[in-house]
Amino acid sequence: MKKWFIALAGVLLAVTLAGCGSQTVATTNGGKITESAYYSSLKGTSSGKQVLQQMILNKVLEKQYGSKVSKSAVTKQFDKYKSQYGSSFNSVLSQSGMTQAGLKTEIRSNLLLKEAVKDNVKVTNAQLEKQFKSYEPKVTVAHILVAKKSTANTIISDLKDTKKSNLTTEFTKLAKKYSTDTATKNKGGALSAFDSTDTSLDSTFKKAAFKLQTDEYTRTPVKTQYGYHVILMKNNPGKGTLKQHKAELTQQIIDNDMNDSTVLHNVVSKVLKKGNVSIKDNDLKNILSDYLSSSSASSSSSK
């Protein structure tokens, strides 16, 4: 989120000025950009052209894909960021020169762009097969984190003497007694469900967890940068087949495309060409040349 805070500060300023000026700089089939919105804020700066590009793109994206991005989808993403940053959320916004409304505007722009990627990029069977090789569906685990390996071995020893029917109950007691993870120790060590795309958990932790079947636990301590873990698998549905997870795999590939500059360039080219963009200022007539040239939209991955 932080990278967007910095990049969008100027864009949002320009957007707030829209509609207060006279001469039209550019028109699209989704609306116009006025001279004052652009000239008054950013034309004299090095980032001015980039801002106008973004404003034009937002207009055409809204026209083409606005109906596919709901207010609730924006709110959901906003709440996710808010939860991620916790008590520091407002200070991060302030330091970045952005308001909560500004962040929601950026989230909407990003979701619109993702819809454009979905619409203009074909996900191939080869891509799906490659993604499936490293894919692990969502699992639910509990863990006990301790500082010493000997303590972890003590916990494992206690679990070995526990009947399978009492395993969860015993694990909950041990978590409360030993775990140094204050966020989970009083909840039986339970973590939110995660899959192979999760970036919040240590890779060693995930690798060890995915090897476990439901109601199994790690028989040796799992060492990460945080200490030693004992992991209990509460629910592992199994990997299944590619067909069963095609929707999730497709979404993962689209998410990867959102971080691929080449893919995004080709998608933006297609979107802008559909947007009937006309630059009215001779000084800016080449501002979209990288996107609107005949070769810019060609791509083997495009539809």
XYZ file of C-alpha atoms in Angstrom:
303
model
C 0.000 0.000 0.000
C 2.814 2.422 0.820
C 4.092 2.635 -2.761
C 0.638 3.756 -3.880
C 0.473 6.401 -1.150
C 3.504 8.164 -2.577
C 2.576 7.836 -6.238
C -1.021 8.897 -5.874
C -0.652 12.002 -3.712
C -0.293 14.246 -6.759
C -2.951 12.409 -8.727
C -5.528 12.842 -6.015
C -4.712 16.527 -5.758
C -5.361 16.881 -9.466
C -8.610 14.971 -9.199
C -9.894 17.285 -6.466
C -9.339 20.244 -8.784
C -11.213 18.686 -11.700
C -14.193 20.567 -12.991
C -13.141 23.995 -11.774
C -11.459 25.168 -14.989
C -12.242 26.178 -18.532
C -10.478 24.731 -21.580
C -10.474 20.986 -22.100
C -7.098 19.259 -22.227
C -8.363 15.798 -23.131
C -11.645 14.068 -23.749
C -12.613 10.438 -23.362
C -15.897 8.640 -23.711
C -15.974 8.563 -19.922
C -15.593 12.305 -19.335
C -13.092 15.146 -19.710
C -9.959 16.460 -18.030
C -9.971 20.253 -17.625
C -7.052 22.592 -18.084
C -7.100 23.900 -14.522
C -7.133 20.416 -13.000
C -3.883 19.629 -14.762
C -2.139 22.925 -15.357
C -2.740 24.465 -11.927
C -1.264 21.557 -10.027
C 1.246 19.583 -11.997
C 2.072 20.742 -15.528
C 5.171 22.557 -14.324
C 6.518 19.566 -12.424
C 8.485 16.550 -13.615
C 5.618 14.261 -12.659
C 2.990 16.242 -14.565
C 2.792 13.974 -17.595
C 2.572 10.898 -15.398
C -0.337 12.453 -13.521
C -2.256 13.234 -16.703
C -1.670 9.686 -17.936
C -3.126 8.349 -14.701
C -6.127 10.661 -14.825
C -6.935 9.629 -18.394
C -6.518 5.962 -17.534
C -8.835 6.304 -14.522
C -11.504 7.838 -16.756
C -11.424 5.101 -19.371
C -11.174 2.327 -16.787
C -14.228 3.689 -14.995
C -16.141 3.830 -18.269
C -15.209 0.292 -19.317
C -15.173 -1.542 -15.992
C -16.894 0.667 -13.410
C -19.931 -1.609 -13.179
C -17.698 -4.540 -12.217
C -16.179 -2.914 -9.116
C -18.668 -2.547 -6.259
C -18.459 -0.197 -3.312
C -18.349 -3.222 -0.996
C -15.264 -4.575 -2.797
C -13.459 -1.284 -2.204
C -14.530 -1.247 1.447
C -13.343 -4.820 1.931
C -9.858 -3.988 0.633
C -9.773 -0.775 2.656
C -10.653 -2.664 5.857
C -7.925 -5.192 5.098
C -5.310 -2.438 4.904
C -6.691 -0.813 8.040
C -6.434 -4.086 9.933
C -2.922 -4.727 8.583
C -1.570 -1.412 9.857
C -3.583 -1.422 13.070
C -3.152 1.584 15.343
C -0.566 3.124 12.998
C -2.985 3.276 10.050
C -3.892 6.959 10.349
C -0.297 8.029 10.923
C 0.853 6.106 7.817
C -1.849 7.874 5.828
C -0.847 11.253 7.225
C 2.863 10.732 6.560
C 2.038 9.826 2.965
C -0.125 12.896 2.438
C -3.228 10.821 1.846
C -6.691 10.706 3.390
C -8.925 7.694 3.912
C -11.070 8.881 1.000
C -7.941 9.162 -1.131
C -6.925 5.617 -0.304
C -10.366 4.355 -1.287
C -10.002 6.171 -4.606
C -6.677 4.432 -5.217
C -8.088 1.043 -4.222
C -10.904 1.496 -6.716
C -8.424 2.409 -9.460
C -6.408 -0.713 -8.722
C -9.491 -2.939 -8.763
C -10.568 -1.414 -12.075
C -7.152 -2.165 -13.519
C -7.404 -5.758 -12.295
C -10.726 -6.108 -14.133
C -8.993 -4.836 -17.265
C -6.247 -7.442 -16.845
C -8.861 -10.193 -16.459
C -10.584 -8.999 -19.600
C -7.498 -8.622 -21.770
C -5.161 -11.422 -20.707
C -5.761 -15.069 -21.529
C -4.701 -17.549 -18.858
C -3.286 -20.601 -20.635
C -3.356 -24.240 -19.572
C 0.430 -24.177 -19.360
C 0.245 -21.307 -16.863
C -2.379 -23.124 -14.809
C -0.296 -26.310 -14.712
C 2.798 -24.400 -13.643
C 0.886 -22.574 -10.914
C -0.653 -25.829 -9.684
C 2.748 -27.446 -9.136
C 3.538 -25.088 -6.262
C -0.053 -24.621 -5.114
C -1.313 -25.710 -1.711
C -4.982 -25.055 -0.822
C -5.922 -23.246 2.371
C -5.199 -25.138 5.544
C -5.967 -24.362 9.179
C -3.327 -24.936 11.834
C -2.543 -24.146 15.438
C 0.979 -23.594 16.711
C 2.958 -23.207 19.887
C 5.948 -20.885 19.691
C 8.778 -21.160 22.221
C 12.284 -19.769 22.544
C 14.133 -23.024 23.242
C 14.304 -26.253 21.264
C 14.227 -28.247 24.493
C 10.878 -26.685 25.419
C 9.469 -27.596 22.010
C 10.651 -31.180 22.499
C 8.916 -31.274 25.898
C 5.648 -30.217 24.241
C 6.040 -32.846 21.518
C 6.710 -35.488 24.160
C 3.499 -34.541 25.971
C 1.522 -34.784 22.733
C 2.912 -38.269 22.000
C 1.259 -39.504 25.174
C -2.109 -37.963 24.258
C -4.988 -39.890 22.709
C -5.961 -38.638 19.262
C -9.471 -37.765 20.490
C -7.943 -35.467 23.130
C -5.267 -33.953 20.916
C -6.898 -30.554 20.316
C -7.788 -30.132 23.975
C -4.274 -30.986 25.095
C -2.700 -28.751 22.458
C -4.862 -25.863 23.666
C -3.647 -26.373 27.244
C -0.010 -26.560 26.158
C -0.350 -23.423 24.042
C -1.684 -21.463 26.976
C 1.103 -22.783 29.216
C 4.117 -22.465 26.928
C 3.493 -20.302 23.852
C 5.230 -16.948 23.547
C 2.864 -15.897 20.759
C 0.613 -13.606 22.785
C -1.818 -13.166 19.882
C -2.718 -16.865 19.717
C -1.732 -18.587 22.980
C -5.159 -18.048 24.568
C -6.913 -19.279 21.416
C -5.248 -22.660 21.379
C -2.530 -21.349 19.088
C -5.005 -21.052 16.194
C -3.882 -19.103 13.101
C -5.994 -17.782 10.241
C -6.306 -20.151 7.293
C -3.541 -19.763 4.693
C -2.433 -21.238 1.384
C 0.832 -21.354 -0.545
C 0.480 -17.727 -1.675
C 0.488 -16.364 1.875
C 3.361 -13.938 2.473
C 2.818 -13.236 6.159
C 4.149 -16.576 7.415
C 7.714 -17.875 7.396
C 8.368 -20.154 4.396
C 9.879 -22.864 6.615
C 6.765 -22.795 8.774
C 4.486 -23.162 5.752
C 6.548 -25.975 4.255
C 6.362 -27.962 7.496
C 2.642 -27.325 7.868
C 1.716 -28.433 4.350
C 3.325 -31.836 4.980
C 0.862 -32.581 7.780
C -2.446 -34.378 7.412
C -5.470 -33.399 9.495
C -4.886 -34.106 13.228
C -1.131 -34.610 12.722
C 1.519 -32.484 14.427
C 5.196 -31.871 13.805
C 7.320 -34.532 15.499
C 10.408 -32.328 15.539
C 10.616 -28.604 16.371
C 10.272 -26.242 13.403
C 12.854 -23.481 13.617
C 12.134 -20.043 12.147
C 13.440 -16.544 12.817
C 10.901 -16.260 15.626
C 11.911 -19.350 17.573
C 10.760 -22.978 17.642
C 7.255 -24.053 16.624
C 5.152 -27.117 17.266
C 2.422 -27.185 14.598
C -0.908 -29.013 14.754
C -2.841 -29.456 11.502
C -6.511 -28.852 12.243
C -7.762 -29.141 8.668
C -5.900 -30.070 5.498
C -8.303 -30.767 2.619
C -5.539 -32.163 0.410
C -4.213 -30.733 -2.823
C -6.939 -32.160 -5.026
C -6.872 -31.610 -8.782
C -6.139 -28.653 -11.014
C -9.746 -28.620 -12.186
C -11.013 -28.284 -8.624
C -8.835 -25.229 -8.015
C -8.938 -23.603 -11.440
C -10.653 -20.468 -10.114
C -8.080 -19.925 -7.365
C -5.183 -20.652 -9.703
C -6.523 -18.233 -12.295
C -6.848 -15.522 -9.657
C -3.263 -16.123 -8.532
C -2.006 -15.762 -12.102
C -3.964 -12.525 -12.495
C -2.450 -11.246 -9.242
C 1.004 -12.052 -10.615
C 0.144 -10.192 -13.824
C -0.712 -7.129 -11.733
C 2.979 -7.008 -10.799
C 4.249 -7.607 -14.342
C 5.095 -4.298 -16.033
C 5.011 -5.805 -19.530
C 1.552 -7.285 -19.072
C 0.224 -4.063 -17.554
C 1.664 -1.988 -20.393
C -0.108 -4.124 -22.980
C -3.396 -4.067 -21.071
C -3.286 -0.291 -20.590
C -2.611 0.100 -24.327
C -5.742 -1.853 -25.169
C -7.845 0.023 -22.621
C -6.701 3.435 -23.850
C -7.332 2.539 -27.489
C -10.892 1.553 -26.595
C -11.277 4.802 -24.661
C -11.179 7.068 -27.728
C -8.662 9.358 -26.043
C -7.980 12.632 -27.818
C -5.241 14.964 -26.558
C -6.201 18.587 -27.245
C -2.973 20.274 -26.155
C -0.193 20.225 -28.766
C 2.467 20.263 -26.039
C 1.090 16.995 -24.706
C 0.053 15.281 -27.916
C 2.648 12.508 -27.519
C 1.948 11.813 -23.845
C 0.385 8.412 -24.628
C 2.568 7.490 -27.601
C 4.123 4.568 -25.723
C 0.652 3.089 -25.293
C -1.164 4.096 -28.455
C 1.422 3.140 -31.079
C 0.438 0.225 -33.296
C 2.945 -2.134 -31.715
C 2.364 -1.306 -28.068
C -0.603 -3.596 -27.551
C 0.857 -6.709 -29.146
C 1.525 -9.513 -26.740
C 1.500 -13.278 -26.831
C -0.432 -13.345 -23.556
C -3.159 -10.922 -24.630
C -6.595 -11.959 -25.832
